[in-house]
Coordinates of C-alpha atoms in Angstrom, one line a residue:
M27 CA 16.4 -5.9 -11.0
S28 CA 19.5 -3.9 -10.4
A29 CA 19.4 -0.2 -9.3
P30 CA 18.3 2.2 -12.1
A31 CA 20.3 5.2 -12.9
R32 CA 18.9 8.1 -11.0
T33 CA 20.8 11.3 -10.9
V34 CA 20.7 14.9 -9.9
R35 CA 22.2 17.7 -11.9
R36 CA 22.6 21.4 -10.9
A37 CA 21.5 24.3 -13.1
A38 CA 20.2 27.8 -12.4
Q39 CA 17.3 27.1 -14.8
V40 CA 16.4 24.6 -17.4
E41 CA 15.9 25.0 -21.1
A42 CA 12.6 23.4 -21.7
D43 CA 9.7 23.8 -24.2
V44 CA 7.2 23.2 -21.4
H45 CA 7.0 24.6 -18.0
V46 CA 4.3 23.5 -15.5
A47 CA 3.5 24.7 -11.9
V48 CA 3.8 21.2 -10.4
A49 CA 5.3 18.0 -11.9
I50 CA 4.3 14.7 -10.4
V51 CA 6.4 11.6 -10.8
G52 CA 4.2 8.6 -10.6
G53 CA 0.6 7.9 -11.8
G54 CA -0.6 5.6 -9.0
A55 CA -3.2 6.5 -6.4
C56 CA -0.9 9.1 -4.7
G57 CA 0.1 10.9 -7.9
L58 CA -3.5 11.0 -9.3
T59 CA -5.1 12.1 -6.1
A60 CA -2.6 15.0 -5.8
A61 CA -3.3 15.9 -9.5
L62 CA -7.0 16.0 -8.8
M63 CA -6.6 18.2 -5.7
L64 CA -4.3 20.5 -7.6
A65 CA -6.8 20.9 -10.4
D66 CA -9.5 21.8 -7.8
A67 CA -7.1 24.5 -6.6
G68 CA -6.7 25.8 -10.0
I69 CA -3.0 24.8 -10.2
D70 CA -1.8 23.3 -13.4
C71 CA 0.2 20.1 -13.2
V72 CA 1.6 17.2 -15.3
V73 CA 1.7 13.5 -14.2
L74 CA 4.7 11.6 -15.6
E75 CA 4.2 7.8 -15.6
R76 CA 6.7 5.3 -16.6
D77 CA 4.2 2.7 -17.8
A78 CA 1.9 2.8 -20.9
L79 CA -1.0 2.7 -18.6
P80 CA -0.9 4.0 -15.0
S81 CA -1.4 1.2 -12.5
G82 CA 1.3 0.7 -9.9
S83 CA 0.9 -1.0 -6.7
T84 CA -2.6 0.4 -6.3
A85 CA -3.9 -1.7 -9.1
L86 CA -2.5 -4.8 -7.6
S87 CA -4.0 -4.1 -4.1
S88 CA -7.4 -4.7 -2.7
G89 CA -8.2 -0.9 -3.0
F90 CA -9.2 -0.6 0.6
I91 CA -8.6 2.7 2.4
P92 CA -9.1 3.3 6.1
A93 CA -10.5 6.7 7.1
P94 CA -12.4 8.2 10.1
G95 CA -15.2 10.7 10.0
T96 CA -16.1 10.4 6.3
R97 CA -19.7 11.1 5.0
V98 CA -20.0 7.4 4.2
Q99 CA -18.9 6.3 7.6
Q100 CA -21.3 8.6 9.4
A101 CA -24.1 7.6 7.1
H102 CA -23.6 4.0 8.3
G103 CA -24.0 5.2 11.9
V104 CA -20.3 5.0 12.9
A105 CA -20.2 8.0 15.1
D106 CA -17.5 7.0 17.6
D107 CA -14.5 7.3 15.2
S108 CA -12.1 10.2 15.0
A109 CA -8.6 11.1 13.8
A110 CA -7.3 10.7 17.3
R111 CA -8.8 7.1 17.6
F112 CA -7.4 6.2 14.1
A113 CA -4.0 7.6 15.0
A114 CA -4.0 5.5 18.3
D115 CA -4.8 2.4 16.2
I116 CA -1.9 3.1 13.9
Q117 CA 0.5 3.6 16.8
A118 CA -0.7 0.6 18.7
K119 CA 0.0 -1.6 15.6
A120 CA 3.5 0.0 15.2
H121 CA 4.3 -0.4 18.9
G122 CA 4.6 3.5 19.1
R123 CA 7.4 3.4 16.5
A124 CA 5.5 5.3 13.6
A125 CA 6.4 8.9 13.0
A126 CA 4.0 10.7 15.3
A127 CA 3.7 13.9 13.3
L128 CA 2.9 12.0 10.1
V129 CA 0.5 9.7 11.8
D130 CA -1.4 12.8 13.0
A131 CA -1.3 14.4 9.6
Y132 CA -2.5 11.4 7.7
A133 CA -5.2 10.6 10.3
H134 CA -6.6 14.1 9.9
A135 CA -6.3 14.3 6.1
I136 CA -7.6 11.0 4.9
G137 CA -11.3 11.7 5.7
P138 CA -11.4 15.0 3.9
A139 CA -9.5 13.4 1.0
L140 CA -12.0 10.6 0.5
D141 CA -14.9 13.1 0.8
A142 CA -13.3 15.3 -1.8
L143 CA -12.8 12.5 -4.1
Q144 CA -16.4 11.5 -3.8
A145 CA -18.0 14.9 -3.9
R146 CA -16.0 16.5 -6.6
H147 CA -14.8 13.5 -8.6
G148 CA -17.4 10.9 -8.4
L149 CA -15.6 8.1 -6.5
G150 CA -18.5 6.3 -4.8
W151 CA -17.2 4.8 -1.6
M152 CA -18.8 2.1 0.5
L153 CA -18.0 1.1 4.0
L154 CA -16.8 -2.5 4.6
D155 CA -18.7 -3.1 7.8
G156 CA -19.0 -6.9 7.9
F157 CA -15.8 -7.5 9.8
L158 CA -12.9 -5.7 11.3
Y159 CA -9.4 -5.8 9.8
P160 CA -6.6 -6.5 12.2
G161 CA -5.7 -3.6 14.4
H162 CA -8.8 -1.4 13.6
S163 CA -11.0 -0.7 16.5
V164 CA -14.0 0.4 14.5
H165 CA -15.3 0.0 10.9
R166 CA -13.5 2.5 8.8
M167 CA -12.3 0.6 5.7
H168 CA -13.5 2.2 2.5
A169 CA -13.6 0.7 -1.0
L170 CA -15.3 1.2 -4.3
P171 CA -18.2 -1.3 -4.9
Q172 CA -16.0 -3.5 -7.0
K173 CA -13.6 -4.0 -4.1
T174 CA -10.4 -4.0 -6.2
G175 CA -7.4 -1.8 -6.7
A176 CA -7.8 -2.0 -10.4
A177 CA -11.3 -0.4 -10.1
L178 CA -9.8 2.3 -7.8
M179 CA -7.2 3.1 -10.4
A180 CA -9.7 3.2 -13.2
A181 CA -11.9 5.6 -11.2
L182 CA -9.0 7.9 -10.5
Q183 CA -7.9 7.8 -14.2
S184 CA -11.4 8.6 -15.4
A185 CA -11.5 11.6 -12.9
V186 CA -8.2 12.9 -14.1
E187 CA -9.3 12.6 -17.7
A188 CA -12.5 14.4 -16.9
A189 CA -10.5 17.2 -15.2
G190 CA -8.4 17.6 -18.2
I191 CA -5.1 16.9 -16.4
P192 CA -2.3 15.7 -18.7
V193 CA -0.8 12.4 -18.0
L194 CA 2.4 11.7 -19.9
T195 CA 2.9 8.0 -20.1
Q196 CA 6.0 6.0 -21.1
A197 CA 8.1 8.8 -19.5
V198 CA 10.9 7.5 -17.3
V199 CA 12.1 10.4 -15.1
D200 CA 15.9 9.7 -14.5
T201 CA 17.2 13.2 -13.5
L202 CA 16.1 15.9 -11.1
V203 CA 17.4 19.4 -11.8
L204 CA 18.1 21.7 -8.9
D205 CA 19.7 25.0 -8.5
A206 CA 22.4 25.9 -6.1
H207 CA 19.8 26.6 -3.4
D208 CA 18.4 23.1 -3.7
R209 CA 15.3 24.4 -5.5
V210 CA 13.9 22.0 -8.1
V211 CA 13.7 23.8 -11.4
G212 CA 13.0 20.8 -13.6
I213 CA 13.3 17.2 -14.6
D214 CA 14.7 15.1 -17.4
Y215 CA 12.8 12.1 -18.6
L216 CA 13.5 9.4 -21.2
R217 CA 11.0 8.6 -23.9
P218 CA 10.4 5.2 -25.7
D219 CA 12.4 6.3 -28.7
G220 CA 15.5 6.8 -26.5
Q221 CA 15.2 10.6 -26.6
H222 CA 15.6 12.7 -23.4
E223 CA 13.2 15.6 -22.8
T224 CA 13.1 18.2 -20.2
L225 CA 10.2 19.7 -18.2
G226 CA 10.5 22.9 -16.1
C227 CA 8.4 23.2 -12.9
D228 CA 7.9 25.3 -9.8
A229 CA 7.4 22.3 -7.5
L230 CA 8.0 18.6 -7.8
L231 CA 6.2 15.7 -6.1
L232 CA 7.8 12.3 -6.0
A233 CA 4.9 9.7 -6.0
C234 CA 6.9 6.9 -7.5
N235 CA 6.5 4.3 -4.7
G236 CA 9.1 2.3 -2.8
F237 CA 11.8 -0.3 -3.6
G238 CA 10.1 -3.7 -3.5
G239 CA 10.9 -4.3 -7.1
N240 CA 14.6 -3.6 -6.7
T241 CA 16.1 -6.9 -5.6
E242 CA 19.4 -5.4 -4.6
M243 CA 17.8 -3.1 -2.2
V244 CA 15.5 -5.7 -0.8
R245 CA 18.4 -8.1 -0.2
T246 CA 20.3 -5.4 1.6
L247 CA 17.5 -3.7 3.6
L248 CA 15.0 -6.5 4.0
P249 CA 17.0 -9.7 4.0
E250 CA 14.2 -11.8 5.4
M251 CA 12.3 -11.1 2.2
A252 CA 15.2 -11.6 -0.2
E253 CA 13.8 -14.8 -1.6
A254 CA 10.1 -14.0 -1.1
T255 CA 7.7 -13.6 -4.0
F256 CA 7.2 -9.9 -4.9
G257 CA 3.5 -9.3 -5.3
G258 CA 3.9 -5.5 -6.1
H259 CA 4.7 -3.6 -9.1
V260 CA 8.1 -3.9 -10.9
G261 CA 8.2 -0.1 -11.2
N262 CA 8.9 0.2 -7.5
D263 CA 12.6 0.4 -8.2
G264 CA 13.8 2.7 -5.3
S265 CA 14.1 5.8 -7.5
A266 CA 13.0 8.2 -4.7
I267 CA 15.6 6.8 -2.4
L268 CA 18.3 7.0 -4.9
W269 CA 17.6 10.6 -5.7
G270 CA 17.3 11.3 -2.0
E271 CA 20.8 9.9 -1.4
S272 CA 22.2 12.1 -4.1
L273 CA 20.7 15.1 -2.5
G274 CA 21.7 14.3 1.1
A275 CA 18.1 13.9 2.1
R276 CA 17.2 11.9 5.3
L277 CA 15.7 8.5 4.9
R278 CA 13.4 6.8 7.4
D279 CA 12.1 3.4 8.4
L280 CA 13.8 1.4 5.6
G281 CA 13.0 -1.8 7.6
G282 CA 9.3 -1.2 7.3
Y283 CA 7.2 -3.0 4.7
Q284 CA 3.9 -4.7 4.0
G285 CA 4.2 -8.4 3.7
H286 CA 1.2 -10.7 3.0
G287 CA 0.8 -14.2 4.4
S288 CA -1.9 -15.1 2.0
W289 CA -0.4 -15.1 -1.5
V290 CA -2.2 -17.8 -3.4
T291 CA 0.3 -20.1 -5.0
P292 CA 0.9 -20.9 -7.8
Q293 CA -2.0 -18.8 -9.1
G294 CA -0.5 -15.6 -7.8
A295 CA -3.3 -13.6 -6.1
L296 CA -4.1 -12.1 -2.7
M297 CA -6.7 -13.9 -0.7
S298 CA -8.6 -11.7 1.7
W299 CA -7.5 -11.9 5.3
A300 CA -11.2 -11.4 6.3
V301 CA -11.5 -15.2 6.2
M302 CA -8.7 -15.5 8.9
M303 CA -10.3 -12.8 11.0
E304 CA -13.7 -14.5 11.0
G305 CA -12.5 -17.9 12.0
G306 CA -10.2 -19.4 9.3
V307 CA -6.7 -20.7 10.1
Q308 CA -3.3 -21.3 8.6
L309 CA -1.8 -24.7 8.8
N310 CA 1.6 -25.8 7.8
C311 CA 2.4 -29.1 6.0
D312 CA 2.3 -31.0 9.3
G313 CA -1.3 -30.0 9.9
R314 CA -0.5 -27.5 12.7
R315 CA -1.2 -23.8 13.3
F316 CA 2.0 -21.8 13.7
H317 CA 0.8 -18.2 14.6
D318 CA -2.0 -16.0 15.8
E319 CA -3.7 -15.2 12.5
T320 CA -5.6 -12.2 13.9
L321 CA -2.5 -10.2 14.6
G322 CA -2.2 -9.2 10.9
Y323 CA -1.5 -10.3 7.4
S324 CA 1.8 -8.4 7.1
E325 CA 3.7 -10.2 9.8
A326 CA 2.0 -13.4 8.6
A327 CA 4.2 -13.4 5.6
V328 CA 7.3 -14.1 7.7
H329 CA 5.5 -16.8 9.7
V330 CA 4.5 -18.6 6.5
L331 CA 7.9 -18.3 4.9
A332 CA 9.4 -19.9 8.0
Q333 CA 7.4 -23.1 7.5
P334 CA 8.8 -26.0 5.5
G335 CA 8.9 -25.1 1.8
G336 CA 7.6 -21.5 2.7
I337 CA 4.1 -22.9 2.3
G338 CA 1.0 -22.6 4.4
W339 CA -2.6 -23.7 3.9
N340 CA -5.6 -21.4 4.5
V341 CA -8.3 -23.7 5.9
F342 CA -11.9 -22.7 6.4
D343 CA -15.5 -24.0 5.9
T344 CA -18.7 -23.2 4.1
P345 CA -19.8 -20.0 5.9
L346 CA -16.2 -18.6 5.5
L347 CA -16.2 -19.6 1.8
A348 CA -19.3 -17.5 1.3
L349 CA -17.5 -14.6 2.8
A350 CA -14.4 -15.1 0.6
R351 CA -16.5 -15.2 -2.5
G352 CA -17.5 -11.6 -1.8
F353 CA -13.9 -10.6 -2.9
P354 CA -13.1 -10.5 -6.5
D355 CA -9.5 -11.5 -6.1
F356 CA -10.6 -14.8 -4.4
C357 CA -13.1 -15.5 -7.1
E358 CA -10.4 -15.2 -9.7
A359 CA -8.1 -17.4 -7.7
E360 CA -11.0 -20.0 -7.3
A361 CA -11.6 -19.9 -11.0
A362 CA -7.9 -20.6 -11.6
G363 CA -8.1 -23.8 -9.5
A364 CA -6.8 -22.6 -6.2
L365 CA -9.7 -23.9 -4.0
R366 CA -9.6 -27.5 -2.8
R367 CA -12.8 -29.0 -1.3
C368 CA -12.4 -31.7 1.3
D369 CA -15.4 -33.6 2.7
S370 CA -13.7 -35.0 5.7
V371 CA -10.7 -34.6 7.9
A372 CA -9.0 -37.5 6.2
A373 CA -9.4 -35.8 2.8
L374 CA -8.1 -32.5 4.2
A375 CA -5.1 -34.3 5.6
D376 CA -4.5 -36.0 2.2
C377 CA -4.7 -32.5 0.6
I378 CA -2.2 -30.9 2.9
G379 CA 0.0 -34.1 3.1
C380 CA -0.1 -34.4 6.9
E381 CA -1.2 -37.1 9.4
A382 CA -5.0 -37.2 10.0
A383 CA -4.5 -37.5 13.7
V384 CA -2.4 -34.4 14.0
L385 CA -4.8 -32.5 11.9
Q386 CA -7.8 -33.7 14.0
G387 CA -6.0 -32.4 17.1
T388 CA -5.5 -29.0 15.5
L389 CA -9.2 -28.8 14.6
D390 CA -10.4 -30.0 18.0
A391 CA -8.3 -27.3 19.8
M392 CA -10.4 -24.7 18.0
R393 CA -13.5 -25.7 19.8
G394 CA -14.9 -24.8 23.2
G395 CA -13.7 -21.2 23.4
V396 CA -10.4 -22.2 25.2
P397 CA -7.5 -19.9 24.2
A398 CA -4.9 -21.6 22.0
A399 CA -1.2 -21.6 23.0
D400 CA -0.8 -18.3 21.0
G401 CA -3.7 -16.7 22.8
R402 CA -6.3 -16.8 19.9
V403 CA -9.8 -17.7 21.0
F404 CA -12.1 -19.2 18.4
S405 CA -15.8 -18.5 18.6
R406 CA -16.5 -21.8 16.9
G407 CA -14.8 -24.7 15.3
L408 CA -14.7 -25.5 11.6
G409 CA -17.1 -28.1 10.2
A410 CA -17.0 -30.2 7.1
P411 CA -16.8 -29.8 4.2
Y412 CA -13.5 -28.1 4.7
F413 CA -11.8 -25.9 2.1
A414 CA -8.1 -25.3 1.6
V415 CA -6.1 -22.8 -0.4
K416 CA -2.3 -23.2 -0.7
V417 CA -0.5 -19.9 0.1
T418 CA 3.0 -18.5 0.6
G419 CA 4.4 -15.3 2.1
A420 CA 5.0 -12.3 -0.2
L421 CA 6.5 -8.8 -0.2
F422 CA 3.9 -6.4 -1.4
H423 CA 5.4 -2.9 -0.9
T424 CA 7.9 -1.2 1.2
Q425 CA 7.1 1.4 3.9
G426 CA 10.4 3.2 4.2
G427 CA 11.6 6.1 2.1
L428 CA 12.4 9.7 2.1
D429 CA 11.8 11.4 5.4
T430 CA 9.2 14.2 5.1
A431 CA 7.7 17.0 7.2
P432 CA 4.0 16.6 7.8
D433 CA 3.4 18.8 4.8
M434 CA 5.3 16.3 2.6
R435 CA 8.4 18.5 1.9
V436 CA 11.4 16.3 1.8
L437 CA 13.8 16.8 4.7
R438 CA 17.6 17.2 4.7
Q439 CA 19.9 15.3 7.1
D440 CA 19.6 18.2 9.5
G441 CA 15.9 18.1 9.5
T442 CA 15.3 21.3 7.4
P443 CA 13.0 21.0 4.4
L444 CA 14.1 21.2 0.8
P445 CA 12.3 24.3 -0.7
N446 CA 9.9 22.7 -3.3
L447 CA 10.6 19.0 -3.4
L448 CA 7.9 16.8 -1.9
A449 CA 7.4 13.1 -1.6
A450 CA 4.4 11.0 -0.6
G451 CA 2.9 7.5 -0.8
G452 CA 5.6 4.8 -1.1
A453 CA 8.3 7.2 -2.0
A454 CA 8.2 8.6 1.6
G455 CA 8.6 6.9 4.9
G456 CA 5.2 5.7 6.0
V457 CA 3.4 5.2 9.3
S458 CA 4.2 1.5 9.9
G459 CA 7.4 2.0 11.9
D460 CA 10.5 0.1 10.9
A461 CA 9.4 -3.6 10.9
V462 CA 6.8 -5.8 9.1
W463 CA 4.6 -6.2 12.2
G464 CA 4.0 -2.4 12.3
Y465 CA 1.8 -2.4 9.2
L466 CA -1.9 -1.7 10.0
S467 CA -4.3 -2.8 7.2
G468 CA -4.6 -0.1 4.7
N469 CA -1.5 1.8 5.7
G470 CA -0.2 1.7 2.0
L471 CA -3.2 3.5 0.4
L472 CA -3.6 5.7 3.5
S473 CA -0.2 7.1 2.9
A474 CA -0.9 7.3 -0.9
V475 CA -4.2 9.1 -0.8
A476 CA -3.6 11.2 2.4
G477 CA -0.1 12.0 1.3
G478 CA -1.1 13.0 -2.2
Y479 CA -3.9 15.2 -0.7
I480 CA -1.5 16.9 1.7
A481 CA 1.2 17.3 -0.9
A482 CA -1.2 18.9 -3.4
H483 CA -2.2 21.6 -0.8
T484 CA 1.4 22.2 0.0
A485 CA 2.5 22.5 -3.6
A486 CA -0.4 24.8 -4.3
A487 CA 0.6 27.1 -1.5
L488 CA 4.2 27.1 -2.8
V489 CA 3.1 28.0 -6.3
Q490 CA 0.7 30.7 -5.2
H491 CA 3.4 32.3 -3.0
K492 CA 5.9 32.3 -5.8
E493 CA 3.3 33.9 -8.1
A494 CA 2.5 36.5 -5.4
S495 CA 6.1 37.3 -5.0
A496 CA 6.8 37.7 -8.7

């Protein structure tokens, strides 16, 4: 997809039939969370969504959100987590290259955000405590019982509807309207019939995600992913960056992104990395391991794509199959024919297309608790029957975008904030640094939900200040 037309026009005010306190561009987890928090504060808002039904990258994700200090986490007896510990885990994964102020802001905001969504809007979180995701030092991954991003989006949509928040679908925002002092006064958007409409606003939140669906931007900014499968949402077209460039806003961490080394092919689904963390392995077509799987699924995308044909095989056994079947995405992939059962090493070698002797050597090296060449230590070897799923590396969503202050206001090149333009979620630079290996599991929805939560509080304060000054 080529770059869409995203422009900025200047006007002292807009002529619009409708004026709202806060306009939100994008109806994913970020935009809907912000809308719910604004409603709680008594601030009117409108969500503008390009699709007929809000979904975005959230609906395509696993729907897992890391957070410390939540009521659910405490109820499970996890008493040794904190925002500081979470922030340290984020920075450790990013090798210290994540924006420190934003890491701190998100780590402190995400727990209260999840608690608010649960207490006030009925999202019934559960804690995933059966395994640790890469880079997390404690169990803090939250999900709805269905364990899917689609269920998360459905729950947020239901809450927004119950709160009476208007969501204008099939509304493609293409123009931001700012006055001479860089204050947003409105937006122009395109309707399905080709007509343009204008909405006036006192503050604007860009929650329209990143640029993973813009092939030109990906080729330029993420050349190693130029030919990779894109597992995200096509609406991630780089709109926020394009508007930012027109405004002279500062951009950050454009080399950061979430890859995934377990994109089931050809079925097209994410297979849970929990299987790798609990003892599964990735093999290439020669029957050899090629990286330490426990370092993370994001950088695994690059490792898988570097193998012959850009293909890897997730190999595991019966206990791990039981674990995998606890995730709906895997069940759907299995139903679509992705799972291969192999009753012997010879059969597994035939499935992969490698020499049985080489494969046997790989499996033998997993036994005995001796560190592998890459440092991974297996607590046990795999036993027959073996199971295999063919995978490739995919780009899921980008982590770079508009630079923001910790309150989500967009920053100019000189570091000063624009008065009432905010960005959060994938539209803003995240907390993964500027490389694929900096992505800590759950960083995408962390930035979406925590960012939306913070942005709502900032926007509410801006609106209330304007009203008090009027």
